[in-house]
């Protein structure tokens, strides 16, 4: 069996709130294999974004371990962590978070420049990816000159330009109309099928969850998964820590 690209085990995260501690993650386990599209669903406030931030090296969990290709994310130095976030993890957010004063091309090539590539090589890779997501004729547009769906496609291209081990997407189609959502979902599948990309996607969108290979549900701070033998039954998701 292949080893997972991303593992979160026993993740706990709590926040101080007015009336004491808010227990958001209470021992969440998740494992994502290379080439999978895994959806995380759950009501608003159940901790999906918190989980993605802990997995992506953006927010340190209070307990538990995160491994990306076997490396323990929260034991790394700040420098290695920054490198990991740049090279091995791609992020897509509900609102694109593109840099407004840069063109689509510049937004996509920046992560490659940051990883030390020459401008020319980075621009070549970014151009190819933008063509591939159907925005070959929008490269010099700034985000403000693109539609919401186009902005999200640029954000997906940016997330993938360094060929990360895994892309963490937080409500990627949350801000799009039905047609643009569908085309974004198709794009994610095409990226998996043709480029071998791996996705963990937090979503409220039943259409997106339905097309995922597996669906995990956040319940009281843990992740549950449909039983393979009896899909109507939800059982705790398990991560095998190497
Ligand atoms: N930095 C923080 N400080 C305090 N509380 C926080 C912080 N981040 C998140 N929370 C709380 O943790 C809970 C989970 O938030 P989170 O954003 O992970 O939920 P979610 O499942 O992503 O919700 P949604 O579907 O609305 O995006 C919420 O009650 C939120 O208020
Ligand atoms: Mg959220």
CSV table of C-alpha atoms and ligand atoms in Angstrom, one decimal:
chain,number,residue,atom,x,y,z
A,1,UNK,CA,0.0,0.0,0.0
A,2,UNK,CA,1.2,3.5,-0.8
A,3,UNK,CA,2.2,5.7,2.1
A,4,UNK,CA,0.0,8.7,2.7
A,5,UNK,CA,1.1,12.2,1.6
A,6,UNK,CA,-0.7,13.9,4.5
A,7,UNK,CA,-1.4,12.5,7.9
A,8,UNK,CA,-3.0,14.3,10.9
A,9,UNK,CA,-3.3,12.3,14.0
A,10,UNK,CA,-4.8,13.1,17.4
A,11,UNK,CA,-5.2,16.8,16.5
A,12,UNK,CA,-6.5,19.0,19.2
A,13,UNK,CA,-7.1,22.8,19.0
A,14,UNK,CA,-8.8,24.9,21.5
A,15,UNK,CA,-9.3,28.7,21.7
A,16,UNK,CA,-9.9,30.9,24.7
A,17,UNK,CA,-13.4,32.3,24.6
A,18,UNK,CA,-15.3,34.6,27.0
A,19,UNK,CA,-16.7,31.7,28.9
A,20,UNK,CA,-13.7,29.4,29.0
A,21,UNK,CA,-12.1,27.2,26.4
A,22,UNK,CA,-13.7,26.4,23.1
A,23,UNK,CA,-12.7,22.9,22.1
A,24,UNK,CA,-12.6,22.9,18.3
A,25,UNK,CA,-10.5,19.9,17.4
A,26,UNK,CA,-10.6,17.1,20.0
A,27,UNK,CA,-8.5,14.4,18.5
A,28,UNK,CA,-9.0,14.6,14.7
A,29,UNK,CA,-7.4,11.9,12.6
A,30,UNK,CA,-7.1,12.2,8.8
A,31,UNK,CA,-5.0,10.5,6.2
A,32,UNK,CA,-4.8,11.4,2.5
A,33,UNK,CA,-3.2,9.2,-0.1
A,34,UNK,CA,-1.4,10.5,-3.2
A,35,UNK,CA,-3.9,11.3,-6.0
A,36,UNK,CA,-7.0,11.3,-3.8
A,37,UNK,CA,-9.7,14.0,-3.6
A,38,UNK,CA,-11.0,14.0,-0.1
A,39,UNK,CA,-13.8,16.3,1.1
A,40,UNK,CA,-14.3,17.5,4.7
A,41,UNK,CA,-17.9,18.5,5.5
A,42,UNK,CA,-19.6,19.6,8.7
A,43,UNK,CA,-21.7,22.5,9.9
A,44,UNK,CA,-20.4,26.1,10.0
A,45,UNK,CA,-18.2,26.5,13.1
A,46,UNK,CA,-17.4,22.7,13.4
A,47,UNK,CA,-13.7,23.3,12.8
A,48,UNK,CA,-13.0,22.6,9.1
A,49,UNK,CA,-10.9,25.7,8.5
A,50,UNK,CA,-9.1,25.2,11.8
A,51,UNK,CA,-8.2,21.6,10.7
A,52,UNK,CA,-6.9,22.9,7.3
A,53,UNK,CA,-4.8,25.5,9.1
A,54,UNK,CA,-3.3,23.0,11.4
A,55,UNK,CA,-2.6,20.5,8.5
A,56,UNK,CA,-1.1,23.3,6.3
A,57,UNK,CA,1.4,24.6,8.8
A,58,UNK,CA,-0.5,27.8,9.4
A,59,UNK,CA,-1.8,27.3,12.9
A,60,UNK,CA,0.0,25.1,15.5
A,61,UNK,CA,-2.3,22.4,17.1
A,62,UNK,CA,-2.3,22.1,20.9
A,63,UNK,CA,-1.7,18.4,20.5
A,64,UNK,CA,-1.3,15.8,17.8
A,65,UNK,CA,1.0,15.3,14.8
A,66,UNK,CA,0.9,16.4,11.2
A,67,UNK,CA,3.1,14.7,8.6
A,68,UNK,CA,3.6,15.7,5.0
A,69,UNK,CA,5.4,12.9,3.1
A,70,UNK,CA,6.5,11.6,6.5
A,71,UNK,CA,8.0,14.8,7.8
A,72,UNK,CA,6.7,16.1,11.1
A,73,UNK,CA,5.4,19.6,10.2
A,74,UNK,CA,5.2,21.0,13.7
A,75,UNK,CA,8.7,19.8,14.7
A,76,UNK,CA,10.3,21.8,11.9
A,77,UNK,CA,12.3,25.0,12.2
A,78,UNK,CA,10.5,28.2,11.1
A,79,UNK,CA,12.6,28.2,8.0
A,80,UNK,CA,11.8,24.6,7.0
A,81,UNK,CA,8.2,25.3,7.8
A,82,UNK,CA,8.1,28.3,5.4
A,83,UNK,CA,9.8,26.1,2.7
A,84,UNK,CA,7.2,23.4,3.2
A,85,UNK,CA,4.3,25.8,2.9
A,86,UNK,CA,5.8,27.2,-0.3
A,87,UNK,CA,6.8,23.9,-2.0
A,88,UNK,CA,4.8,21.0,-0.6
A,89,UNK,CA,1.4,22.5,0.2
A,90,UNK,CA,-0.9,24.5,-2.1
A,91,UNK,CA,-3.7,26.6,-0.6
A,92,UNK,CA,-6.9,27.7,-2.2
A,93,UNK,CA,-9.3,29.9,-0.2
A,94,UNK,CA,-13.0,30.8,-0.5
A,95,UNK,CA,-11.9,34.3,-1.6
A,96,UNK,CA,-9.0,34.0,-3.9
A,97,UNK,CA,-6.4,36.0,-1.9
A,98,UNK,CA,-4.7,37.0,-5.2
A,99,UNK,CA,-2.4,40.0,-5.1
A,100,UNK,CA,-4.6,42.8,-6.6
A,101,UNK,CA,-1.8,44.8,-8.1
A,102,UNK,CA,-0.2,41.9,-10.0
A,103,UNK,CA,-1.4,40.3,-13.2
A,104,UNK,CA,-2.7,36.7,-13.3
A,105,UNK,CA,0.6,35.6,-14.7
A,106,UNK,CA,2.6,37.3,-11.9
A,107,UNK,CA,0.3,35.9,-9.2
A,108,UNK,CA,0.9,32.4,-10.5
A,109,UNK,CA,4.7,32.6,-11.1
A,110,UNK,CA,5.4,34.2,-7.7
A,111,UNK,CA,5.5,30.9,-5.6
A,112,UNK,CA,8.1,29.6,-8.1
A,113,UNK,CA,10.2,32.7,-7.9
A,114,UNK,CA,10.1,32.4,-4.1
A,115,UNK,CA,11.4,28.9,-4.4
A,116,UNK,CA,14.5,30.2,-6.2
A,117,UNK,CA,13.7,29.7,-9.8
A,118,UNK,CA,14.7,32.2,-12.5
A,119,UNK,CA,12.0,34.6,-13.6
A,120,UNK,CA,12.0,33.2,-17.1
A,121,UNK,CA,11.5,29.6,-16.0
A,122,UNK,CA,8.9,30.6,-13.4
A,123,UNK,CA,7.0,32.5,-16.1
A,124,UNK,CA,7.1,29.6,-18.5
A,125,UNK,CA,5.6,27.2,-15.9
A,126,UNK,CA,3.0,29.8,-14.9
A,127,UNK,CA,2.0,30.4,-18.6
A,128,UNK,CA,1.6,26.7,-19.3
A,129,UNK,CA,-0.6,26.2,-16.2
A,130,UNK,CA,-2.7,29.3,-17.0
A,131,UNK,CA,-3.2,27.9,-20.6
A,132,UNK,CA,-4.2,24.6,-19.0
A,133,UNK,CA,-6.8,26.1,-16.8
A,134,UNK,CA,-8.3,27.9,-19.8
A,135,UNK,CA,-7.0,31.4,-19.1
A,136,UNK,CA,-4.4,31.7,-21.8
A,137,UNK,CA,-6.0,35.0,-23.0
A,138,UNK,CA,-6.2,36.5,-19.5
A,139,UNK,CA,-2.6,36.4,-18.4
A,140,UNK,CA,-2.1,40.1,-18.2
A,141,UNK,CA,-5.4,40.8,-16.5
A,142,UNK,CA,-5.3,41.9,-12.9
A,143,UNK,CA,-7.6,40.0,-10.4
A,144,UNK,CA,-10.0,43.0,-10.5
A,145,UNK,CA,-10.4,42.5,-14.3
A,146,UNK,CA,-11.4,38.8,-13.9
A,147,UNK,CA,-14.7,37.1,-13.1
A,148,UNK,CA,-15.0,35.3,-9.7
A,149,UNK,CA,-14.7,31.9,-11.5
A,150,UNK,CA,-11.6,33.1,-13.4
A,151,UNK,CA,-10.1,34.4,-10.2
A,152,UNK,CA,-10.5,31.0,-8.6
A,153,UNK,CA,-8.9,29.3,-11.6
A,154,UNK,CA,-5.9,31.6,-11.2
A,155,UNK,CA,-5.9,30.7,-7.5
A,156,UNK,CA,-5.9,27.0,-8.3
A,157,UNK,CA,-3.1,27.5,-10.9
A,158,UNK,CA,-1.1,29.4,-8.2
A,159,UNK,CA,-1.7,26.6,-5.7
A,160,UNK,CA,-0.4,24.0,-8.1
A,161,UNK,CA,2.5,25.8,-9.8
A,162,UNK,CA,5.1,24.3,-7.4
A,163,UNK,CA,3.6,20.8,-7.9
A,164,UNK,CA,2.8,20.5,-4.2
A,165,UNK,CA,2.3,17.1,-2.4
A,166,UNK,CA,-1.2,18.2,-1.4
A,167,UNK,CA,-3.5,21.1,-2.1
A,168,UNK,CA,-5.7,22.2,0.9
A,169,UNK,CA,-8.8,24.0,-0.4
A,170,UNK,CA,-11.1,25.9,2.0
A,171,UNK,CA,-14.5,26.4,0.4
A,172,UNK,CA,-13.0,26.9,-3.1
A,173,UNK,CA,-16.4,27.2,-4.7
A,174,UNK,CA,-18.2,28.9,-1.8
A,175,UNK,CA,-18.3,32.2,-3.5
A,176,UNK,CA,-19.2,31.0,-7.0
A,177,UNK,CA,-22.5,30.5,-8.9
A,178,UNK,CA,-23.5,27.0,-9.9
A,179,UNK,CA,-22.0,27.0,-13.4
A,180,UNK,CA,-18.6,28.4,-12.2
A,181,UNK,CA,-18.6,25.9,-9.3
A,182,UNK,CA,-19.1,23.0,-11.6
A,183,UNK,CA,-16.4,24.2,-13.9
A,184,UNK,CA,-14.0,24.6,-10.9
A,185,UNK,CA,-14.9,21.0,-9.7
A,186,UNK,CA,-14.2,19.7,-13.2
A,187,UNK,CA,-10.9,21.5,-13.1
A,188,UNK,CA,-9.9,20.0,-9.8
A,189,UNK,CA,-10.7,16.5,-11.1
A,190,UNK,CA,-8.8,17.1,-14.3
A,191,UNK,CA,-5.8,18.2,-12.2
A,192,UNK,CA,-5.9,15.0,-10.3
A,193,UNK,CA,-6.5,12.8,-13.3
A,194,UNK,CA,-3.9,14.4,-15.6
A,195,UNK,CA,-1.4,15.9,-13.2
A,196,UNK,CA,-1.7,13.6,-10.3
A,197,UNK,CA,-2.6,16.4,-7.9
A,198,UNK,CA,-4.0,15.5,-4.4
A,199,UNK,CA,-6.7,17.5,-2.7
A,200,UNK,CA,-8.2,17.9,0.8
A,201,UNK,CA,-11.2,20.2,0.4
A,202,UNK,CA,-13.4,21.7,3.1
A,203,UNK,CA,-16.8,22.3,1.6
A,204,UNK,CA,-20.5,23.0,2.2
A,205,UNK,CA,-21.2,22.2,-1.4
A,206,UNK,CA,-23.0,18.9,-1.8
A,207,UNK,CA,-22.1,18.8,-5.5
A,208,UNK,CA,-18.4,19.0,-4.7
A,209,UNK,CA,-18.6,16.5,-1.8
A,210,UNK,CA,-20.5,14.0,-4.1
A,211,UNK,CA,-17.6,14.0,-6.6
A,212,UNK,CA,-14.9,13.4,-4.0
A,213,UNK,CA,-13.3,9.9,-3.6
A,214,UNK,CA,-14.0,10.0,0.2
A,215,UNK,CA,-16.0,12.3,2.4
A,216,UNK,CA,-15.0,13.0,6.0
A,217,UNK,CA,-17.5,14.6,8.4
A,218,UNK,CA,-16.4,16.8,11.3
A,219,UNK,CA,-18.3,15.8,14.4
A,220,UNK,CA,-17.6,17.2,17.8
A,221,UNK,CA,-14.0,17.9,16.8
A,222,UNK,CA,-13.2,14.6,15.3
A,223,UNK,CA,-13.5,13.2,11.8
A,224,UNK,CA,-15.9,10.5,10.8
A,225,UNK,CA,-15.9,8.5,7.6
A,226,UNK,CA,-18.5,6.3,5.9
A,227,UNK,CA,-17.8,2.6,6.5
A,228,UNK,CA,-16.6,1.0,3.3
A,229,UNK,CA,-18.7,-2.1,4.0
A,230,UNK,CA,-21.7,-0.2,5.0
A,231,UNK,CA,-21.7,3.3,3.6
A,232,UNK,CA,-24.7,4.4,5.6
A,233,UNK,CA,-22.7,3.9,8.8
A,234,UNK,CA,-20.2,6.6,9.9
A,235,UNK,CA,-17.1,5.4,11.8
A,236,UNK,CA,-14.1,7.3,13.1
A,237,UNK,CA,-11.5,8.1,10.5
A,238,UNK,CA,-8.2,6.7,11.5
A,239,UNK,CA,-4.6,7.8,10.7
A,240,UNK,CA,-1.8,5.3,10.9
A,241,UNK,CA,1.2,7.2,12.3
A,242,UNK,CA,4.4,5.9,10.8
B,1,LIG,N1,-8.3,32.2,16.2
B,1,LIG,C1,-9.5,31.9,16.8
B,1,LIG,N2,-9.7,32.4,18.0
B,1,LIG,C2,-10.9,32.0,18.7
B,1,LIG,N3,-11.8,31.2,18.1
B,1,LIG,C3,-11.6,30.7,16.9
B,1,LIG,C4,-10.4,31.0,16.2
B,1,LIG,N4,-10.5,30.4,15.0
B,1,LIG,C5,-11.6,29.7,15.0
B,1,LIG,N5,-12.3,29.9,16.1
B,1,LIG,C6,-13.6,29.3,16.5
B,1,LIG,O1,-13.5,27.9,16.2
B,1,LIG,C7,-14.7,27.4,15.7
B,1,LIG,C8,-14.4,26.6,14.4
B,1,LIG,O2,-14.1,27.6,13.4
B,1,LIG,P1,-13.8,27.2,11.9
B,1,LIG,O3,-13.5,28.4,11.2
B,1,LIG,O4,-12.7,26.2,11.9
B,1,LIG,O5,-15.1,26.5,11.4
B,1,LIG,P2,-15.6,26.0,10.0
B,1,LIG,O6,-16.1,24.6,10.1
B,1,LIG,O7,-14.5,26.3,9.0
B,1,LIG,O8,-16.8,27.0,9.7
B,1,LIG,P3,-17.4,27.5,8.3
B,1,LIG,O9,-18.1,26.4,7.6
B,1,LIG,O10,-18.3,28.6,8.7
B,1,LIG,O11,-16.2,28.1,7.5
B,1,LIG,C9,-15.6,28.6,15.5
B,1,LIG,O12,-16.6,28.5,16.6
B,1,LIG,C10,-14.7,29.8,15.6
B,1,LIG,O13,-15.4,30.9,16.2
B,2,LIG,MG1,-14.3,27.6,7.4
